[in-house]
CSV table of C-alpha atoms in Angstrom, one decimal:
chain,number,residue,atom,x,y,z
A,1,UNK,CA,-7.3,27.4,6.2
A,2,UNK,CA,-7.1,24.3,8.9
A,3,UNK,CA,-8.9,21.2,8.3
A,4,UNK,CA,-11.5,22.5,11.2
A,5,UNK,CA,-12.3,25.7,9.1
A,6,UNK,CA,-12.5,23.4,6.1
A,7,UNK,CA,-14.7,20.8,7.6
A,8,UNK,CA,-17.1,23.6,8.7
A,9,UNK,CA,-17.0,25.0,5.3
A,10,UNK,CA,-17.9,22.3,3.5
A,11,UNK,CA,-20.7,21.2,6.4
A,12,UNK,CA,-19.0,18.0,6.7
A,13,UNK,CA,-19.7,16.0,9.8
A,14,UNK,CA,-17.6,13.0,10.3
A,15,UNK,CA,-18.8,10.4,12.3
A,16,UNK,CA,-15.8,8.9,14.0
A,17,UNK,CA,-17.7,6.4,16.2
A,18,UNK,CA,-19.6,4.2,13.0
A,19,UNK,CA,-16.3,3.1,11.8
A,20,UNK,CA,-15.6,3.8,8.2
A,21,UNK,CA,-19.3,3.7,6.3
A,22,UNK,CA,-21.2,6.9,5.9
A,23,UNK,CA,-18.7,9.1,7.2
A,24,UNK,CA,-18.3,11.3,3.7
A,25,UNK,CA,-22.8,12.6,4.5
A,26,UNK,CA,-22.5,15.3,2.2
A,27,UNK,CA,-20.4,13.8,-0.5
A,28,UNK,CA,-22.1,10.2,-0.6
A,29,UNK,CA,-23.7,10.4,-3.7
A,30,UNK,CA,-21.1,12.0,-5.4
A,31,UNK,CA,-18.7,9.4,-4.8
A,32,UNK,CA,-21.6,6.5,-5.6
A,33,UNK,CA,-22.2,8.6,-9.2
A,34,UNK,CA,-17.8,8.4,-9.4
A,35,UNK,CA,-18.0,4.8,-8.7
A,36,UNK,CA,-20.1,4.0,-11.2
A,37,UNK,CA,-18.3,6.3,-13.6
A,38,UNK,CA,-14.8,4.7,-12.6
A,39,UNK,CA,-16.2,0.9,-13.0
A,40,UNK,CA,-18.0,1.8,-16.6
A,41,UNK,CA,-14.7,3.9,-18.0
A,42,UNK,CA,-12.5,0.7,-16.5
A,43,UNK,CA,-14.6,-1.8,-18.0
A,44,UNK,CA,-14.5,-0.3,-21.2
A,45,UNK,CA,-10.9,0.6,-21.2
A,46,UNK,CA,-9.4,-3.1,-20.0
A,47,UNK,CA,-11.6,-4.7,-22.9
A,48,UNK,CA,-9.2,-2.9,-25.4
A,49,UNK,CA,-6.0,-3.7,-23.1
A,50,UNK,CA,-3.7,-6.5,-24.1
A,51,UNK,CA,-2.1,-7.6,-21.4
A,52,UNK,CA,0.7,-9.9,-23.0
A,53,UNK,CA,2.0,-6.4,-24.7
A,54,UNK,CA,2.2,-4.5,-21.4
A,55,UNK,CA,5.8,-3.9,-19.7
A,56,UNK,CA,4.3,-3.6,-16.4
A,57,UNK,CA,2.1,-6.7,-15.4
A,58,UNK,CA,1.0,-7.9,-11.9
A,59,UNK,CA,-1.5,-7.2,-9.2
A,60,UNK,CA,-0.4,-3.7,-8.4
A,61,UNK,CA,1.0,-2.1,-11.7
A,62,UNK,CA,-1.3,-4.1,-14.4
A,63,UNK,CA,-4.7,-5.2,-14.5
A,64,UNK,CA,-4.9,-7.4,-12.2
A,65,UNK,CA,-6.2,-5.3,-9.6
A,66,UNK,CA,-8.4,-4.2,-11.3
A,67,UNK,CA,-10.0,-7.5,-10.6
A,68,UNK,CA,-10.8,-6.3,-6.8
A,69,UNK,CA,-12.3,-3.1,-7.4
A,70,UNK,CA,-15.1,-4.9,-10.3
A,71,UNK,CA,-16.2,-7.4,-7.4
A,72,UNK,CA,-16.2,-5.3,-4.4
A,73,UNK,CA,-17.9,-2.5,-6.8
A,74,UNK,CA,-20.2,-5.4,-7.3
A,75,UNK,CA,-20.8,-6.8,-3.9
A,76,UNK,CA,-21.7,-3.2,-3.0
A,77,UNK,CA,-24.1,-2.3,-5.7
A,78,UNK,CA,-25.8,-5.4,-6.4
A,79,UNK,CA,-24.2,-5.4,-9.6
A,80,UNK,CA,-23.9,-9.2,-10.6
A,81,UNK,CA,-22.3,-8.2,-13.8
A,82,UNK,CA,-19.5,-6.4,-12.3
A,83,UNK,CA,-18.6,-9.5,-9.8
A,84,UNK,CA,-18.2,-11.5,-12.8
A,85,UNK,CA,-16.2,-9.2,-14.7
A,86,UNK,CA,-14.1,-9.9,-11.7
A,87,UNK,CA,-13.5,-13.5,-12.0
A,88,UNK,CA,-13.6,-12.9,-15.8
A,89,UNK,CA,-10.7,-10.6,-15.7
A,90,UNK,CA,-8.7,-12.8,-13.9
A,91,UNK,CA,-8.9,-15.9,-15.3
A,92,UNK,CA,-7.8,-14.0,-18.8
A,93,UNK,CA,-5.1,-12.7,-17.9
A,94,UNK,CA,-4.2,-16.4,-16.7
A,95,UNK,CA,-3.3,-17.0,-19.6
A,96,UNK,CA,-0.9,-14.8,-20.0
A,97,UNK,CA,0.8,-15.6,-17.1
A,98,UNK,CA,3.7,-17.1,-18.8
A,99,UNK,CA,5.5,-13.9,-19.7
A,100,UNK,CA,5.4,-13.8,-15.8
A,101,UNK,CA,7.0,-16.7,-14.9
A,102,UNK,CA,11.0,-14.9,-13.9
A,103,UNK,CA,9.6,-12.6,-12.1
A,104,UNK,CA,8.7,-13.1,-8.5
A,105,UNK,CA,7.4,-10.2,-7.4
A,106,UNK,CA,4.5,-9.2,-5.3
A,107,UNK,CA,4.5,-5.4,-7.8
A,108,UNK,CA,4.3,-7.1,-11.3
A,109,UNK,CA,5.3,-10.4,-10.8
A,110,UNK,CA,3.7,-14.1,-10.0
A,111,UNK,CA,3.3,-12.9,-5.6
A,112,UNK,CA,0.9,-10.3,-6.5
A,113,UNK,CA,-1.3,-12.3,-9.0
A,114,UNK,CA,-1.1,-15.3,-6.5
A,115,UNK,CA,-2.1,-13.1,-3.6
A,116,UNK,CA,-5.1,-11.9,-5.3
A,117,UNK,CA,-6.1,-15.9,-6.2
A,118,UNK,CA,-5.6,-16.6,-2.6
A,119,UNK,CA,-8.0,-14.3,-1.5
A,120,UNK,CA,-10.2,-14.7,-3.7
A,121,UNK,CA,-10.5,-18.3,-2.7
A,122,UNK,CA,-10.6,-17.5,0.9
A,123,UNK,CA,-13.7,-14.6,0.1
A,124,UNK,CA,-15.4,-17.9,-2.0
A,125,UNK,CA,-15.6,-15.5,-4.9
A,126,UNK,CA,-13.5,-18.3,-6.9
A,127,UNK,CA,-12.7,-22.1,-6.4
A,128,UNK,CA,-9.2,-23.2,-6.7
A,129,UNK,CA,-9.3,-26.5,-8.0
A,130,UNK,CA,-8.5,-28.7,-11.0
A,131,UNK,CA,-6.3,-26.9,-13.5
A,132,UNK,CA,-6.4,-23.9,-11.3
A,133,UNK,CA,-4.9,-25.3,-8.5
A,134,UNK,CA,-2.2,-27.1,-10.8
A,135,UNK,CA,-1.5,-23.8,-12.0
A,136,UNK,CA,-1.1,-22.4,-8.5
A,137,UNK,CA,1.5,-24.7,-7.6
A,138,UNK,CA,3.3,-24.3,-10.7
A,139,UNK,CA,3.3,-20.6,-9.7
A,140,UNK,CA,4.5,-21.1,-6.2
A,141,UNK,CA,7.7,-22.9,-6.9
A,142,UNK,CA,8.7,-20.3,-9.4
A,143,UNK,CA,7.8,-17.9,-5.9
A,144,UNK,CA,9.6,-20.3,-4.0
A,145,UNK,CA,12.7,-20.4,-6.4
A,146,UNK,CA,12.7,-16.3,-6.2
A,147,UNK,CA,12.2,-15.9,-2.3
A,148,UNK,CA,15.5,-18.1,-2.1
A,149,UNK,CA,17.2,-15.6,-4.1
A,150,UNK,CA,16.0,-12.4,-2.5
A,151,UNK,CA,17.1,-13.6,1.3
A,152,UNK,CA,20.5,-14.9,-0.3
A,153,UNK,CA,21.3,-11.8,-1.6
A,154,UNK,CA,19.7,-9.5,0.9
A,155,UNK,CA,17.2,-8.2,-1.2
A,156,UNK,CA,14.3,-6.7,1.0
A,157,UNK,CA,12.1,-4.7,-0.7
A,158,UNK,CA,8.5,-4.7,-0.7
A,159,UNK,CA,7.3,-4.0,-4.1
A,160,UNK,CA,10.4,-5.9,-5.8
A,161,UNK,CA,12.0,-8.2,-3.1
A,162,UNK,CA,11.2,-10.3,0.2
A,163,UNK,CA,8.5,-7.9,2.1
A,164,UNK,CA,6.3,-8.8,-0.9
A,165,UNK,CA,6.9,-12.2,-1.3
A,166,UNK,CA,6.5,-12.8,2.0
A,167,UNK,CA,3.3,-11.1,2.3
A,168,UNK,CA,1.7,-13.6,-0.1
A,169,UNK,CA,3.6,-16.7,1.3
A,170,UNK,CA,1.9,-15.8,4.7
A,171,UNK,CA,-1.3,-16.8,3.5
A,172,UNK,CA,0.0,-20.4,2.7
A,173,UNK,CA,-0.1,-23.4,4.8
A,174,UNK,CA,3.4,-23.7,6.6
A,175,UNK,CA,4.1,-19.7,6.8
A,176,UNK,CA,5.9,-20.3,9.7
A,177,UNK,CA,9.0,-22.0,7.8
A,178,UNK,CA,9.0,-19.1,4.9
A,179,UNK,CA,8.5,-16.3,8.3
A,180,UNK,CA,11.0,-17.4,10.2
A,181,UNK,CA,14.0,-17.9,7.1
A,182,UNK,CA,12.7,-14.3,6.3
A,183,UNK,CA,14.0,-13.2,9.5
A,184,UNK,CA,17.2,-15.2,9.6
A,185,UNK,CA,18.2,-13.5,6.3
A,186,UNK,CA,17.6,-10.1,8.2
A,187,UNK,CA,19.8,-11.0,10.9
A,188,UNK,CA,22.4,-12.1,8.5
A,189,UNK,CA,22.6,-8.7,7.1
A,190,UNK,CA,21.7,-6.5,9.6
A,191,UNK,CA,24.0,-3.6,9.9
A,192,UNK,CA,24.9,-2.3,13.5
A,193,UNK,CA,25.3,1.2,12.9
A,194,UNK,CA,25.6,2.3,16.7
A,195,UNK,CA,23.9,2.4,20.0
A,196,UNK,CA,21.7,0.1,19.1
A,197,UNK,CA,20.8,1.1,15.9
A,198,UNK,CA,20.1,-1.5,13.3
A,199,UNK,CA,19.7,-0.9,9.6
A,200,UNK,CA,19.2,-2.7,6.1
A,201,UNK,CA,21.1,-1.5,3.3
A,202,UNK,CA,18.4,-0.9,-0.4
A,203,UNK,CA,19.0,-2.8,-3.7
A,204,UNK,CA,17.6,0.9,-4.9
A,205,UNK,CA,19.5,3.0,-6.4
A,206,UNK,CA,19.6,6.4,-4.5
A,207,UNK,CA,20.9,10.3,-4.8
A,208,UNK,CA,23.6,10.9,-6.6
A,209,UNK,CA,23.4,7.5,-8.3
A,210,UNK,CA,24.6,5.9,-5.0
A,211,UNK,CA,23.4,2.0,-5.6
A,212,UNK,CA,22.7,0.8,-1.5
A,213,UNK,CA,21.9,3.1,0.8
A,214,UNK,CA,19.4,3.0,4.2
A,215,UNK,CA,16.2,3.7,2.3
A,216,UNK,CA,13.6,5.4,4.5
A,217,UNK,CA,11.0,4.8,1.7
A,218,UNK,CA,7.9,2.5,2.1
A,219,UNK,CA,7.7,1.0,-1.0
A,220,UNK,CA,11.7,0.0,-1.4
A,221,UNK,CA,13.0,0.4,2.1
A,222,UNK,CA,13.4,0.3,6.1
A,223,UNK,CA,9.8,0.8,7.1
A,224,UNK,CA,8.1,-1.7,5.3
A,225,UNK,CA,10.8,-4.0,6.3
A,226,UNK,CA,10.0,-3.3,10.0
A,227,UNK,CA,6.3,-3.2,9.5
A,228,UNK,CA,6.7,-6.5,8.3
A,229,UNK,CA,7.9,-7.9,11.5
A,230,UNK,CA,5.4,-6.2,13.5
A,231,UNK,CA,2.8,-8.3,11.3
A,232,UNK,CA,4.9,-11.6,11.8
A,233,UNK,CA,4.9,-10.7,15.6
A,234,UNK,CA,1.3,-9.6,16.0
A,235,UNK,CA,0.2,-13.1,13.6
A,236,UNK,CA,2.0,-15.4,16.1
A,237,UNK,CA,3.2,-15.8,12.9
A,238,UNK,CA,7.4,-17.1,14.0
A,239,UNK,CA,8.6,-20.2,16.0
A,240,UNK,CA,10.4,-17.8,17.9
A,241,UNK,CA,9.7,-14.4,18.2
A,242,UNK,CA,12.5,-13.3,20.7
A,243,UNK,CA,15.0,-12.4,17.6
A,244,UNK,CA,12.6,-10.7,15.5
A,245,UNK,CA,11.3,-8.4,17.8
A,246,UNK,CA,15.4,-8.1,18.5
A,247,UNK,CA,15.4,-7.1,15.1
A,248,UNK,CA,12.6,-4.5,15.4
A,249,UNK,CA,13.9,-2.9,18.4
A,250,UNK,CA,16.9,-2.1,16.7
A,251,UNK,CA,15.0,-1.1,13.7
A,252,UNK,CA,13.3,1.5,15.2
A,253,UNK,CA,16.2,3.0,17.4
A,254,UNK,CA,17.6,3.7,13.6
A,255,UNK,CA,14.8,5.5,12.7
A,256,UNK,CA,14.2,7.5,15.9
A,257,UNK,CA,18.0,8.6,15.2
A,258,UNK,CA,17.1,9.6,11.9
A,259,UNK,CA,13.9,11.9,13.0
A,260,UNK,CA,14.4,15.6,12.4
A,261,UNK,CA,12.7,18.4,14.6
A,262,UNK,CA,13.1,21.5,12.6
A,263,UNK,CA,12.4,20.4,8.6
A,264,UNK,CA,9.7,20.7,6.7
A,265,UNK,CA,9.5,17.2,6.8
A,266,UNK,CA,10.9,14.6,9.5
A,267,UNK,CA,12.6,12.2,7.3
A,268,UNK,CA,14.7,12.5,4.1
A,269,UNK,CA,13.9,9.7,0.8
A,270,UNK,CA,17.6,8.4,2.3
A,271,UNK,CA,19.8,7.9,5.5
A,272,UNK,CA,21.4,11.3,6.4
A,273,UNK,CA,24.6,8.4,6.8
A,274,UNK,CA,24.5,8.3,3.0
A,275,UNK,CA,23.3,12.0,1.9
A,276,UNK,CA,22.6,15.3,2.7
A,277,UNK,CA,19.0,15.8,4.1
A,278,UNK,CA,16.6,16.4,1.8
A,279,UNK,CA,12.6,17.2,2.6
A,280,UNK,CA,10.7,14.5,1.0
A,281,UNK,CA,7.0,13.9,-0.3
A,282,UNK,CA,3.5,13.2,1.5
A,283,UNK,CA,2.9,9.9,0.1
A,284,UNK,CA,3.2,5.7,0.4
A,285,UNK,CA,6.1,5.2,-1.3
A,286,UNK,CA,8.2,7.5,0.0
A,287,UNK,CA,7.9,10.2,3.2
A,288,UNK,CA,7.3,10.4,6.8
A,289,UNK,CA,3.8,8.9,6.2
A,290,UNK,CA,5.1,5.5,5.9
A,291,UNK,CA,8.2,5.9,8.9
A,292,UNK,CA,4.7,7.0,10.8
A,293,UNK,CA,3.2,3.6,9.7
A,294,UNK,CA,6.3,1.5,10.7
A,295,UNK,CA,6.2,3.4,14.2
A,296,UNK,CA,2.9,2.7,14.9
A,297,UNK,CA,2.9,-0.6,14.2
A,298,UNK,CA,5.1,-1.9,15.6
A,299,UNK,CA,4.6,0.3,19.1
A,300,UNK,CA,1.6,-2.3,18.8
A,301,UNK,CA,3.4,-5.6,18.3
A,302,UNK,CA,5.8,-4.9,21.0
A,303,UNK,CA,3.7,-2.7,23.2
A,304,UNK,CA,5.7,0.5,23.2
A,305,UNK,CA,3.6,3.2,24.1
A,306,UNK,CA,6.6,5.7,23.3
A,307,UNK,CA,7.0,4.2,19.4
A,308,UNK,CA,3.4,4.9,18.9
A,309,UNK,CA,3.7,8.5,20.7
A,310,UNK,CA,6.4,9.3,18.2
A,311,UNK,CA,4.6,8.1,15.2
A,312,UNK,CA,1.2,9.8,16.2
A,313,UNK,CA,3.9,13.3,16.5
A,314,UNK,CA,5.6,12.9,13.1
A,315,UNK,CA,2.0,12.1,11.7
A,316,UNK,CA,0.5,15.4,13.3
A,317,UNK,CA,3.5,17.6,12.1
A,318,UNK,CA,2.7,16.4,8.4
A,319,UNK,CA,-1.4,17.7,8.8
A,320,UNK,CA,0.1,21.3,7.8
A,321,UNK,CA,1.4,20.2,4.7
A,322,UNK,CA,-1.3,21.3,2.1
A,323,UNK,CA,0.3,23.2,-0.7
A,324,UNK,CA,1.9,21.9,-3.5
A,325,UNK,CA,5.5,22.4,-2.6
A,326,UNK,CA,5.2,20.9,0.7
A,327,UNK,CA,2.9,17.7,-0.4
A,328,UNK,CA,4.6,16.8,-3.8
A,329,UNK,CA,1.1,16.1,-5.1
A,330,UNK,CA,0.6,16.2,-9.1
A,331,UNK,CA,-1.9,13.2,-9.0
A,332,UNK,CA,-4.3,11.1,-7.4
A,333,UNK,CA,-3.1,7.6,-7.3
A,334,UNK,CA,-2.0,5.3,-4.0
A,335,UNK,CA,1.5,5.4,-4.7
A,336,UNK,CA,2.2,8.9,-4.0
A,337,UNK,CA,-1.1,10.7,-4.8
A,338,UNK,CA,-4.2,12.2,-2.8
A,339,UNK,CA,-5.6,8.9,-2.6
A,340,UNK,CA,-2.9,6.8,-1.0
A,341,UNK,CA,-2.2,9.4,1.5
A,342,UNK,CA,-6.0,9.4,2.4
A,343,UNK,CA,-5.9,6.2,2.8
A,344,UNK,CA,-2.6,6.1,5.0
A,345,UNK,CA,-4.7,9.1,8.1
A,346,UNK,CA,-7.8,6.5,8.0
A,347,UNK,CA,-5.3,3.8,9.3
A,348,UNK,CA,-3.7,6.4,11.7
A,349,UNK,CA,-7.0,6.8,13.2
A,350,UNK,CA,-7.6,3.8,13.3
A,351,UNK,CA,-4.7,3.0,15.6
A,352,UNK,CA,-4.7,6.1,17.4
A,353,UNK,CA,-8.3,7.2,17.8
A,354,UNK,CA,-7.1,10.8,17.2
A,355,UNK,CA,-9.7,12.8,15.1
A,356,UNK,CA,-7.6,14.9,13.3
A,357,UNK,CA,-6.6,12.2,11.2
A,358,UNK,CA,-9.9,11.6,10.5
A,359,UNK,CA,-10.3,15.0,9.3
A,360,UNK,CA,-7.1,14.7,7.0
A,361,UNK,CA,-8.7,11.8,5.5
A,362,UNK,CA,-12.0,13.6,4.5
A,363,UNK,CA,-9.7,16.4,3.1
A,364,UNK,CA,-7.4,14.4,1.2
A,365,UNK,CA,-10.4,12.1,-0.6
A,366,UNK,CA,-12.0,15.4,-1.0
A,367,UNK,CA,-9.0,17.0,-3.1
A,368,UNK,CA,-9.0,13.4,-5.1
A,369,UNK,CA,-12.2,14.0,-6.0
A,370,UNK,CA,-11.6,17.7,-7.0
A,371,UNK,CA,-8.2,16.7,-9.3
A,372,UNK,CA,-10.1,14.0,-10.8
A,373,UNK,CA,-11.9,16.2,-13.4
A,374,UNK,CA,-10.2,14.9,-17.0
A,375,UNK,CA,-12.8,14.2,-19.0
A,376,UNK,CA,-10.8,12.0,-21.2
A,377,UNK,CA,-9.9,9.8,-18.1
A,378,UNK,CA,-11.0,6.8,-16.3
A,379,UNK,CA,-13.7,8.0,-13.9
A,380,UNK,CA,-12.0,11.6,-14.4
A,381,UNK,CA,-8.8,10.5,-13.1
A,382,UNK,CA,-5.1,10.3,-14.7
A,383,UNK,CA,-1.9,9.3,-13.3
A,384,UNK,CA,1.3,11.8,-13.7
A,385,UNK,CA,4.4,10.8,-15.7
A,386,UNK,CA,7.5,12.4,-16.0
A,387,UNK,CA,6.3,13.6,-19.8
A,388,UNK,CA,2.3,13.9,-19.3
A,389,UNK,CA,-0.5,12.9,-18.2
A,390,UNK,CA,-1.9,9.2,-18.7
A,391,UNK,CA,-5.0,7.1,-18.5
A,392,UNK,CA,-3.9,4.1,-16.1
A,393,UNK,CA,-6.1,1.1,-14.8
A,394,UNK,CA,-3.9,0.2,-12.3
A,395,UNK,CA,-3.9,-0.2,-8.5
A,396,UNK,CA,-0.7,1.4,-7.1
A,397,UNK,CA,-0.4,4.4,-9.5
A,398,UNK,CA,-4.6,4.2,-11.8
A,399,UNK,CA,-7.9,4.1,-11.6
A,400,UNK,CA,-8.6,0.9,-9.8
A,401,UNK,CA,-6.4,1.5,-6.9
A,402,UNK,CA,-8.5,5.2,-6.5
A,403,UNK,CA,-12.1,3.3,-6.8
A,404,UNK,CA,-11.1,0.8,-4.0
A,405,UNK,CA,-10.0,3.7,-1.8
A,406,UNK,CA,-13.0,5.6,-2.6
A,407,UNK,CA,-15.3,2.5,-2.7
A,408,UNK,CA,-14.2,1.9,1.6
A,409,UNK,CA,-15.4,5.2,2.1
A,410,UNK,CA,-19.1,4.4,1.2
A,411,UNK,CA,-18.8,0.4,1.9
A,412,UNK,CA,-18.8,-2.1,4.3
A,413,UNK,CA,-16.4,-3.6,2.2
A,414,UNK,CA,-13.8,-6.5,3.3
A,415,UNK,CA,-10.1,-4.4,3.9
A,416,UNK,CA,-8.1,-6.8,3.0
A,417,UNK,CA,-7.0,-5.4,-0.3
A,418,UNK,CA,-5.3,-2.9,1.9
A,419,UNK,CA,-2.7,-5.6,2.5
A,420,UNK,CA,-1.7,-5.3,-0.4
A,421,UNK,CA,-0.1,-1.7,0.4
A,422,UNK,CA,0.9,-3.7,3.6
A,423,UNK,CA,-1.9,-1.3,5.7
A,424,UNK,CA,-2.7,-4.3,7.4
């Protein structure tokens, strides 16, 4: 079945001129009646969560996050109650921070959780002040100490490196400084592979236990890294952008070289420098969906039409992928469920206008809604492991990150949590 034959099936009619509210028509209240399911099975479960005892912390892999999806639940529905669970939330597990302090990371470390205090001070749902603010800057020289590390070392990642550091540094007075040492350490390591081509080499371990390779994944490698300094060129955000977008160019010629025309999918998890080609996943983390992002954006920063041509073709080709084998689907989460990759087709259309992303979107949150049907889960939903099925409240893999995504399909809600995926 196409998408068409599905939309017309289901009587959904998309209305791609009103931006993202009121789009689902059909499936409105269902997701409102989910929402509210998701926020009361969250609230519950976080109650009986202790954070000190968790081995994954942070904005994105603990409960954190879940922080965003209470107030913007709240700002939606009027719910006062849930906007101070919000604060609430936070400030608790504030004072658990100190099991925090060594890491740096934006994932599960001190980046994240001060990205999320940032922006709540800048959205005036909390003041940063007093004790607060003391404890900010205690937090942002143990940031500081670990950003120094990560560009000494070449360690570019986004969910456990640089990229995410840097995307909570860049909401700090002085970015500039911290933007334009982020891209010296890129041209200190930058690897000339031919014609052009420039890559980064992957702190993450990859096939065959090979421990740096040209990772074409979102979350640990090349296109995050490059969609990084499209934002730093779009954000004015360098003293001088002439060697970043240097940087970019090459970038992207590695990437175009790696495309492939007759796969299932256009990009391998991994270089084909280092490993045979292998079809990867629909998803954020890793997949074509996030070399699509990468392309796109950065077409925009540096106005090449042709970059965002290609993007917008590799993004099409994947709209055929629907079964199991060919998606890698076995849950719902952001990471590399339903939900992220639903999520990832809005933000194609919004920077391509084409409607057949639009579509994919309303058939991806669709099937979330469809797999979420545990009734011993949080709002229905569980996240895969490699032994079972689990209740999770996070954002990148649980139940908060799902809400948000479903919550911005019914809401006029702010989109700047998507930074924290590094949509925007």
């Amino acid at each position: 079945m196409s998408l068409s034959e599905w939309m017309l099936e289901n009587d959904f009619r998309p209305e791609v001129s009103n931006g993202t509210s009121g789009f689902f028509k059909k499936h409105d209240m269902m997701i409102e009646e989910r929402l509210q399911h998701l926020y009361r099975d969250l609230r519950e479960h976080i109650a009986k969560v202790d954070e000190s005892a968790l081995p994954h912390k942070g904005l994105l892999s603990g409960t954190y996050g879940a922080a965003m999806f209470f107030y913007y639940f709240g700002l939606h529905t009027g719910n006062e109650v849930a906007q101070q669970d919000a604060e609430e939330l936070l400030v608790q597990r504030l004072n658990h921070i100190d099991v925090m302090m060594q890491n740096p990371y934006f994932c599960n470390g001190l980046a994240g959780v001060a990205w999320l205090m940032r922006v709540f001070e800048e959205q005036e749902i909390m003041e940063i002040s007093g004790v607060m603010e003391e404890l900010l800057q205690v937090i942002d020289e143990s940031i500081m100490d670990g950003f120094e590390l990560t560009l000494r070392v070449g360690n570019f990642d986004f969910l456990h490196g640089s990229v995410g550091i840097l995307n909570y540094l860049l909401r700090k007075p002085g970015h500039t400084e911290y933007a334009d040492r982020f891209v010296s350490a890129l041209d200190r390591f930058k690897i000339e592979t031919g014609s052009g081509c420039l890559a980064w080499k992957s702190n993450v371990m990859g096939a065959d236990g090979m421990e740096s390779v040209f990772n074409l994944g979102f979350a640990h490698g090349m296109p995050s890294v490059l969609t990084m300094l499209a934002h730093l060129i779009e954000k004015n955000a360098l003293t001088d952008p002439a060697l970043a977008s240097e940087l970019l160019e090459g970038g992207i010629r590695f990437l175009l070289s790696e495309r492939q025309y007759d796969k299932t999918s256009s990009y391998s998890n991994q270089s084909s420098f280092d490993a045979t080609f292998v079809n990867s996943r629909l998803a954020w983390c890793y997949g074509d969906l996030g070399v699509c992002l990468a392309l796109l954006h950065a077409g925009k920063a540096l106005n090449r039409k042709e970059w965002i041509q290609v993007g917008e073709e590799v993004a099409l080709k994947t709209l055929s992928r629907r079964t199991l084998p060919l998606t890698g689907f076995k849950d719902t989460g952001l990471c590399h469920g339903t939900a992220g990759v639903a999520l990832l087709y809005r933000r194609f259309w919004e920077l391509t206008g084409n409607p057949e992303f639009r579509e994919a979107e309303n058939y991806w949150f669709h099937e979330t809604l469809a797999m979420g049907d545990y009734t011993d889960g949080l709002g229905g939903f569980k996240t895969w492991t490699k032994d079972e099925m689990l209740k999770d409240c996070n954002v990148l893999d649980g139940a908060a990150g799902i809400g948000l995504a479903l919550l911005s399909t019914v809401a006029e809600i702010p989109d700047t949590w998507e930074n924290s995926l590094l949509l925007r």
